[in-house]
Tab-separated table of C-alpha atoms in Angstrom:
chain	number	residue	atom	x	y	z
X	14	MET	CA	0.000	0.000	0.000
X	15	THR	CA	1.064	3.567	-0.595
X	16	THR	CA	0.039	6.590	1.422
X	17	GLN	CA	-0.069	9.946	-0.316
X	18	LEU	CA	-0.481	12.898	2.059
X	19	GLY	CA	-2.032	10.564	4.607
X	20	LEU	CA	-4.587	8.990	2.273
X	21	PRO	CA	-4.111	5.233	1.658
X	22	SER	CA	-4.472	3.709	-1.793
X	23	LEU	CA	-3.915	0.166	-2.980
X	24	ARG	CA	-0.692	-0.610	-4.803
X	25	GLY	CA	-2.178	-3.555	-6.640
X	26	GLY	CA	-0.271	-6.389	-5.042
X	27	THR	CA	3.447	-6.843	-4.563
X	28	SER	CA	4.587	-7.249	-8.187
X	29	ARG	CA	7.781	-5.270	-8.586
X	30	ASP	CA	8.487	-2.533	-11.069
X	31	PRO	CA	10.002	-4.351	-14.081
X	32	SER	CA	12.610	-1.605	-14.449
X	33	ARG	CA	13.983	-2.257	-10.955
X	34	PRO	CA	17.080	-4.466	-10.988
X	35	ALA	CA	17.042	-7.847	-9.270
X	36	ASP	CA	19.126	-6.523	-6.395
X	37	PRO	CA	18.070	-7.536	-2.869
X	38	ARG	CA	19.232	-4.226	-1.433
X	39	LEU	CA	17.332	-0.948	-1.215
X	40	VAL	CA	18.545	0.614	-4.455
X	41	ASP	CA	16.991	3.605	-6.197
X	42	GLY	CA	16.841	4.780	-9.764
X	43	PHE	CA	19.847	7.072	-9.292
X	44	GLY	CA	22.310	4.406	-8.160
X	45	ARG	CA	22.076	5.076	-4.437
X	46	VAL	CA	21.794	2.230	-1.918
X	47	ALA	CA	20.056	2.760	1.434
X	48	THR	CA	22.068	1.088	4.186
X	49	ASP	CA	21.050	3.460	7.013
X	50	LEU	CA	17.579	2.958	8.524
X	51	ARG	CA	16.133	5.815	10.595
X	52	ILE	CA	13.458	4.460	12.940
X	53	SER	CA	10.978	6.667	14.759
X	54	LEU	CA	9.795	5.024	17.961
X	55	THR	CA	7.165	7.582	18.927
X	56	ASP	CA	5.857	10.973	17.856
X	57	ARG	CA	5.555	12.086	21.488
X	58	CYS	CA	8.000	14.523	23.049
X	59	ASN	CA	8.495	16.033	26.503
X	60	LEU	CA	9.851	19.331	25.119
X	61	ARG	CA	7.995	21.910	23.033
X	62	CYS	CA	10.741	23.426	20.886
X	63	THR	CA	9.504	26.548	19.137
X	64	TYR	CA	10.877	25.467	15.740
X	65	CYS	CA	9.165	22.066	15.966
X	66	MET	CA	5.707	22.336	17.533
X	67	PRO	CA	3.253	24.702	19.236
X	68	ALA	CA	3.313	25.287	22.987
X	69	GLU	CA	0.292	23.046	23.559
X	70	GLY	CA	1.913	20.151	21.713
X	71	LEU	CA	0.273	18.076	18.996
X	72	ASP	CA	-2.423	15.439	18.686
X	73	TRP	CA	-0.320	12.376	19.408
X	74	MET	CA	-0.636	9.177	17.461
X	75	PRO	CA	-3.082	6.701	19.052
X	76	ARG	CA	-1.250	3.748	20.615
X	77	SER	CA	-3.170	1.336	18.400
X	78	GLU	CA	-1.629	2.936	15.299
X	79	GLN	CA	1.922	2.633	16.605
X	80	LEU	CA	3.914	-0.447	15.681
X	81	THR	CA	4.093	-2.968	18.497
X	82	ASP	CA	7.486	-4.152	19.691
X	83	ALA	CA	7.011	-7.431	17.824
X	84	GLU	CA	6.063	-5.654	14.593
X	85	LEU	CA	8.991	-3.262	14.899
X	86	ASN	CA	11.452	-6.051	15.652
X	87	ARG	CA	10.202	-7.982	12.625
X	88	LEU	CA	10.736	-5.041	10.259
X	89	ILE	CA	14.170	-4.295	11.691
X	90	ALA	CA	15.252	-7.917	11.323
X	91	LEU	CA	13.927	-7.997	7.766
X	92	ALA	CA	15.814	-4.801	6.890
X	93	VAL	CA	19.112	-6.105	8.256
X	94	ARG	CA	18.774	-9.693	7.046
X	95	ASP	CA	17.191	-9.205	3.622
X	96	LEU	CA	17.653	-5.585	2.556
X	97	GLY	CA	21.286	-4.825	3.361
X	98	VAL	CA	20.693	-2.307	6.153
X	99	GLU	CA	23.874	-1.842	8.195
X	100	GLU	CA	23.056	1.096	10.484
X	101	LEU	CA	20.043	1.694	12.715
X	102	ARG	CA	19.350	5.134	14.165
X	103	PHE	CA	16.440	5.317	16.587
X	104	THR	CA	14.642	8.649	16.834
X	105	GLY	CA	11.323	10.216	17.790
X	106	GLY	CA	9.646	12.481	18.895
X	107	GLU	CA	11.639	11.607	21.975
X	108	PRO	CA	12.600	7.915	21.813
X	109	LEU	CA	13.266	7.630	25.562
X	110	LEU	CA	9.486	7.953	26.044
X	111	ARG	CA	8.972	4.568	24.370
X	112	LYS	CA	8.350	1.832	26.936
X	113	GLY	CA	10.545	-1.238	26.593
X	114	LEU	CA	13.170	0.662	24.633
X	115	GLU	CA	16.062	-1.413	25.913
X	116	ASP	CA	14.373	-4.634	24.780
X	117	ILE	CA	14.097	-3.263	21.244
X	118	PHE	CA	17.788	-2.371	21.240
X	119	ALA	CA	18.773	-5.759	22.621
X	120	ALA	CA	16.840	-7.545	19.879
X	121	ALA	CA	18.492	-5.376	17.217
X	122	SER	CA	21.978	-5.916	18.629
X	123	ALA	CA	21.465	-9.704	18.521
X	124	LEU	CA	20.927	-9.686	14.751
X	125	GLU	CA	23.454	-11.151	12.334
X	126	PRO	CA	25.161	-9.320	10.805
X	127	ARG	CA	25.135	-7.049	13.833
X	128	PRO	CA	24.056	-3.515	12.808
X	129	ASP	CA	25.557	-0.313	14.143
X	130	ILE	CA	23.012	1.134	16.608
X	131	SER	CA	22.662	4.790	17.546
X	132	LEU	CA	20.090	6.974	19.237
X	133	THR	CA	19.024	10.607	18.852
X	134	THR	CA	17.529	12.062	22.042
X	135	ASN	CA	16.828	15.368	23.748
X	136	GLY	CA	18.633	14.016	26.811
X	137	ILE	CA	15.751	14.280	29.290
X	138	GLY	CA	15.987	11.173	31.468
X	139	LEU	CA	19.219	10.034	29.836
X	140	ALA	CA	21.300	10.281	33.020
X	141	ARG	CA	19.441	7.441	34.735
X	142	ARG	CA	19.251	5.224	31.623
X	143	ALA	CA	22.632	5.623	29.946
X	144	GLU	CA	24.152	2.451	31.419
X	145	ALA	CA	21.109	0.350	30.517
X	146	LEU	CA	21.168	1.693	26.960
X	147	ALA	CA	24.825	0.789	26.587
X	148	ALA	CA	24.191	-2.680	28.015
X	149	ALA	CA	21.327	-3.173	25.537
X	150	GLY	CA	23.638	-2.572	22.578
X	151	VAL	CA	23.515	1.140	21.747
X	152	ASN	CA	26.881	2.173	20.324
X	153	ARG	CA	26.609	5.961	20.501
X	154	LEU	CA	24.114	8.777	20.600
X	155	ASN	CA	23.299	12.317	19.557
X	156	VAL	CA	21.827	14.793	22.025
X	157	SER	CA	19.914	17.872	20.906
X	158	MET	CA	21.037	21.018	22.747
X	159	ASP	CA	20.771	24.477	21.185
X	160	THR	CA	22.071	26.695	23.985
X	161	LEU	CA	24.218	26.723	27.124
X	162	ARG	CA	22.066	29.309	28.881
X	163	PRO	CA	19.230	28.030	31.084
X	164	GLU	CA	16.926	30.966	30.330
X	165	ARG	CA	17.385	30.502	26.594
X	166	PHE	CA	16.861	26.769	26.881
X	167	ALA	CA	13.545	27.466	28.595
X	168	GLN	CA	12.663	29.981	25.876
X	169	ILE	CA	13.435	27.597	23.006
X	170	THR	CA	12.064	24.361	24.487
X	171	ARG	CA	9.420	25.864	26.810
X	172	ARG	CA	10.866	23.655	29.559
X	173	ASP	CA	13.529	24.434	32.198
X	174	ARG	CA	15.567	21.233	31.767
X	175	LEU	CA	19.054	22.243	30.569
X	176	SER	CA	20.781	20.715	33.604
X	177	ASP	CA	19.128	17.364	32.853
X	178	VAL	CA	20.498	17.427	29.306
X	179	ILE	CA	24.023	18.271	30.447
X	180	ASP	CA	23.916	15.554	33.130
X	181	GLY	CA	22.604	13.081	30.563
X	182	MET	CA	25.510	13.700	28.181
X	183	ALA	CA	28.026	13.207	30.975
X	184	ALA	CA	26.340	9.942	31.995
X	185	ALA	CA	26.317	8.722	28.401
X	186	GLN	CA	30.008	9.412	28.004
X	187	ALA	CA	30.763	7.640	31.286
X	188	ALA	CA	28.729	4.633	30.097
X	189	GLY	CA	30.873	4.348	26.973
X	190	LEU	CA	28.317	5.725	24.517
X	191	ALA	CA	31.009	7.551	22.616
X	192	PRO	CA	31.380	9.715	20.784
X	193	VAL	CA	28.581	11.764	22.288
X	194	LYS	CA	27.438	14.163	19.580
X	195	ILE	CA	25.580	17.407	20.173
X	196	ASN	CA	23.016	18.538	17.604
X	197	ALA	CA	22.425	22.298	17.667
X	198	VAL	CA	20.088	24.519	15.666
X	199	LEU	CA	20.858	28.248	15.596
X	200	LEU	CA	17.852	30.576	15.500
X	201	ARG	CA	18.219	34.141	14.310
X	202	GLY	CA	18.003	36.621	17.155
X	203	VAL	CA	17.651	33.864	19.740
X	204	ASN	CA	20.862	31.859	20.110
X	205	ASP	CA	22.885	32.651	16.986
X	206	ASP	CA	25.542	34.361	19.124
X	207	GLU	CA	26.404	31.051	20.844
X	208	ALA	CA	28.038	29.127	17.997
X	209	ALA	CA	31.589	29.529	19.317
X	210	ASP	CA	30.499	28.995	22.935
X	211	LEU	CA	28.850	25.703	22.015
X	212	LEU	CA	32.034	24.580	20.293
X	213	GLU	CA	34.130	25.544	23.330
X	214	PHE	CA	31.810	23.452	25.492
X	215	ALA	CA	32.077	20.466	23.176
X	216	LEU	CA	35.859	20.692	23.016
X	217	ALA	CA	36.163	20.967	26.793
X	218	HIS	CA	34.075	17.838	27.377
X	219	GLY	CA	35.230	15.674	24.482
X	220	TYR	CA	31.896	15.845	22.648
X	221	GLN	CA	31.409	16.260	18.897
X	222	LEU	CA	29.314	19.228	17.814
X	223	ARG	CA	27.054	19.260	14.761
X	224	PHE	CA	25.145	22.370	13.707
X	225	ILE	CA	21.965	21.729	11.714
X	226	GLU	CA	20.337	24.248	9.429
X	227	GLN	CA	16.729	24.803	10.429
X	228	MET	CA	14.536	22.866	8.001
X	229	PRO	CA	10.907	23.246	6.832
X	230	LEU	CA	9.560	20.529	9.115
X	231	ASP	CA	7.749	22.490	11.816
X	232	ALA	CA	4.154	21.669	12.647
X	233	GLN	CA	3.187	25.341	12.347
X	234	HIS	CA	4.591	25.621	8.792
X	235	GLY	CA	6.195	28.897	9.843
X	236	TRP	CA	9.679	28.191	8.411
X	237	ARG	CA	11.090	30.908	6.185
X	238	ARG	CA	14.333	30.441	4.294
X	239	THR	CA	15.153	34.131	4.655
X	240	GLU	CA	15.102	33.783	8.449
X	241	MET	CA	17.205	30.628	8.852
X	242	ILE	CA	20.879	30.700	9.828
X	243	THR	CA	22.797	29.261	6.885
X	244	ALA	CA	25.897	27.088	6.878
X	245	ASP	CA	27.959	30.052	5.684
X	246	GLU	CA	26.753	32.102	8.630
X	247	ILE	CA	27.451	29.284	11.083
X	248	LEU	CA	31.021	28.939	9.829
X	249	ALA	CA	31.535	32.718	9.899
X	250	ARG	CA	30.491	32.824	13.555
X	251	LEU	CA	32.826	29.949	14.423
X	252	GLU	CA	35.704	31.592	12.586
X	253	GLU	CA	35.378	34.647	14.808
X	254	ARG	CA	37.157	32.514	17.423
X	255	PHE	CA	38.577	29.413	15.722
X	256	VAL	CA	40.739	28.469	12.754
X	257	LEU	CA	38.883	25.821	10.745
X	258	THR	CA	39.968	23.771	7.745
X	259	PRO	CA	37.791	21.371	5.730
X	260	SER	CA	38.317	17.752	6.753
X	261	ASP	CA	39.870	15.467	4.143
X	262	GLU	CA	37.996	12.498	5.622
X	263	ASP	CA	35.764	10.733	3.115
X	264	ARG	CA	32.255	11.939	3.883
X	265	GLY	CA	30.453	9.095	2.140
X	266	GLY	CA	26.740	9.364	2.825
X	267	ALA	CA	27.154	11.238	6.113
X	268	PRO	CA	24.968	14.340	6.351
X	269	ALA	CA	27.568	16.435	8.186
X	270	GLU	CA	30.279	18.359	6.377
X	271	LYS	CA	33.204	18.209	8.805
X	272	PHE	CA	35.840	20.816	9.616
X	273	VAL	CA	39.009	20.364	11.644
X	274	VAL	CA	39.375	22.831	14.504
X	275	GLU	CA	43.045	23.746	14.131
X	276	SER	CA	43.379	26.358	16.869
X	277	ARG	CA	41.815	29.415	18.405
X	278	LEU	CA	42.434	32.785	16.803
X	279	ASP	CA	44.353	33.859	19.903
X	280	GLY	CA	46.905	31.171	19.043
X	281	THR	CA	46.034	28.662	21.754
X	282	SER	CA	45.961	25.084	20.543
X	283	ILE	CA	43.099	22.645	20.682
X	284	GLY	CA	44.306	19.813	22.867
X	285	THR	CA	42.169	16.711	22.469
X	286	ALA	CA	42.746	13.017	22.917
X	287	GLY	CA	41.929	10.557	20.180
X	288	GLY	CA	42.698	12.649	17.126
X	289	PRO	CA	41.932	16.132	15.835
X	290	ALA	CA	38.884	18.009	17.050
X	291	THR	CA	36.179	18.514	14.471
X	292	VAL	CA	32.917	20.370	14.095
X	293	GLY	CA	30.225	19.485	11.598
X	294	VAL	CA	27.579	21.396	9.684
X	295	ILE	CA	24.497	19.652	8.327
X	296	ALA	CA	23.369	22.033	5.605
X	297	SER	CA	20.325	20.240	4.234
X	298	VAL	CA	18.936	23.455	2.768
X	299	THR	CA	21.873	25.440	1.356
X	300	ARG	CA	24.325	22.611	0.658
X	301	PRO	CA	22.104	19.581	-0.020
X	302	PHE	CA	23.751	16.170	-0.049
X	303	CYS	CA	20.931	14.252	-1.679
X	304	GLY	CA	23.236	12.734	-4.307
X	305	ALA	CA	24.958	10.606	-1.665
X	306	CYS	CA	21.909	9.863	0.492
X	307	ASP	CA	21.968	6.338	1.943
X	308	ARG	CA	18.915	6.565	4.211
X	309	THR	CA	15.508	4.960	4.387
X	310	ARG	CA	13.010	5.905	7.076
X	311	LEU	CA	10.380	4.088	9.111
X	312	THR	CA	7.793	6.051	11.083
X	313	ALA	CA	6.357	4.945	14.408
X	314	ASP	CA	3.174	3.844	12.642
X	315	GLY	CA	5.014	1.693	10.121
X	316	GLN	CA	5.262	3.947	7.070
X	317	VAL	CA	8.343	3.857	4.856
X	318	ARG	CA	9.571	7.295	3.797
X	319	THR	CA	12.225	7.531	1.110
X	320	CYS	CA	13.194	11.069	2.101
X	321	LEU	CA	12.783	13.337	5.113
X	322	PHE	CA	10.814	15.693	2.858
X	323	ALA	CA	8.766	13.072	1.023
X	324	THR	CA	5.062	13.759	0.554
X	325	GLY	CA	4.238	10.083	-0.029
X	326	GLU	CA	4.636	7.028	2.208
X	327	THR	CA	4.419	3.260	1.831
X	328	ASP	CA	2.349	1.441	4.446
X	329	LEU	CA	4.122	-1.591	5.904
X	330	ARG	CA	1.938	-1.719	9.000
X	331	ALA	CA	-1.081	-2.700	6.900
X	332	MET	CA	0.958	-5.497	5.345
X	333	LEU	CA	2.133	-6.725	8.750
X	334	ARG	CA	-1.387	-6.783	10.113
X	335	GLY	CA	-2.815	-8.184	6.898
X	336	GLY	CA	-0.717	-11.358	6.986
X	337	ALA	CA	1.920	-10.497	4.381
X	338	THR	CA	5.086	-12.590	4.302
X	339	ASP	CA	8.542	-11.151	4.922
X	340	ALA	CA	9.332	-11.616	1.235
X	341	GLU	CA	6.259	-9.624	0.207
X	342	ILE	CA	7.047	-6.815	2.648
X	343	ALA	CA	10.684	-6.685	1.537
X	344	ASP	CA	9.718	-6.405	-2.107
X	345	VAL	CA	7.289	-3.555	-1.445
X	346	TRP	CA	10.014	-1.773	0.545
X	347	ARG	CA	12.453	-2.239	-2.350
X	348	ASP	CA	9.870	-0.917	-4.795
X	349	ALA	CA	9.287	2.166	-2.633
X	350	MET	CA	13.003	2.968	-2.556
X	351	TRP	CA	13.331	2.405	-6.304
X	352	GLY	CA	10.972	5.341	-6.776
X	353	LYS	CA	12.966	7.718	-4.574
X	354	LYS	CA	13.378	11.188	-6.071
X	355	ALA	CA	16.772	12.672	-6.947
X	356	GLY	CA	16.536	15.315	-4.227
X	357	HIS	CA	14.301	16.996	-1.691
X	358	GLY	CA	13.458	19.899	-3.995
X	359	ILE	CA	13.437	22.647	-1.359
X	360	ASP	CA	14.611	25.099	-4.018
X	361	ASP	CA	11.956	24.047	-6.524
X	362	PRO	CA	9.091	26.527	-7.055
X	363	GLY	CA	6.567	23.771	-6.414
X	364	PHE	CA	8.131	22.495	-3.168
X	365	LEU	CA	5.564	21.368	-0.615
X	366	GLN	CA	6.442	20.981	3.041
X	367	PRO	CA	5.563	17.479	4.292
X	368	ALA	CA	2.209	17.195	6.038
X	369	ARG	CA	3.880	15.417	8.939
X	370	PRO	CA	6.121	17.520	11.219
X	371	MET	CA	9.590	16.367	12.241
X	372	SER	CA	8.321	14.874	15.502
X	373	ALA	CA	6.061	12.511	13.560
X	374	ILE	CA	8.620	11.635	10.891
X	375	GLY	CA	11.726	11.018	12.984
X	376	GLY	CA	15.080	12.709	12.507
């Protein structure tokens, strides 16, 4: 089944597109292969970030529509075993709100071949769960944190929880969930003066910082390109204090463009263990990396999305609950990825923002 803007329509069985090659992997018509599966565990969140959702929150997905643990484990196993998926990144909403999270990770880590497992979280509640997450098989995680100032954190997230996030990152690092990465979004007139401070914090604690351009994925549909902080602006703010050089590391399908932090402008060196310090910029809007995209996405209600900005979805939950075999589900998934577009089209005149907000898609 395919879902277009939330409206289901029959695909007409599981016969594959005759133009799609007989390749068991998730290949598309532009030669890309999806080996990275982004899995949303819930659309619920315990923060109310201004660039993501309104203060009152959203109408959350009914529990009956969410994939059960057994359904989710079956799709993950199918992706790793039959579709060539090598990396699993669990997201939300806020994934730590999903009950039985550690059991899901443990099942994924027991698969052969064993996938790389990571988690993106806002860090609330992470301090008390970091050791259990590591024991369940999580390799590393990303924590969203846009400011170092408690009053600004409360302004952006509408919750006074910055200390919980900072404690959570420290606990994750102590539990061996390394490298701990920080995801930060700069907002014009709000926190765009903190770029260098955030990098200083990351360097001091041995974290890896990644700035993300604000994307048109807010529930309010209030995003304006003219108001977002661009990659060029982010780098200019960093270079007010640091000397940066582009990394010569092969980027592959990674979304972040990496820069080596050579030194501070005052001449003081950057002393770090384990290799050179880096900072990354994920410039989905101004420097799109669609040509090397290796991702496929699964929402909490079992919809395959070929792109973060896709307006269509393929319904695997209906197949699971309708008695489809693994082979049938895998072939529909392959067919969905074969139809993936060349790029997200943000710069196209006819670009439409997805009906689902980021919290319902998964990062």
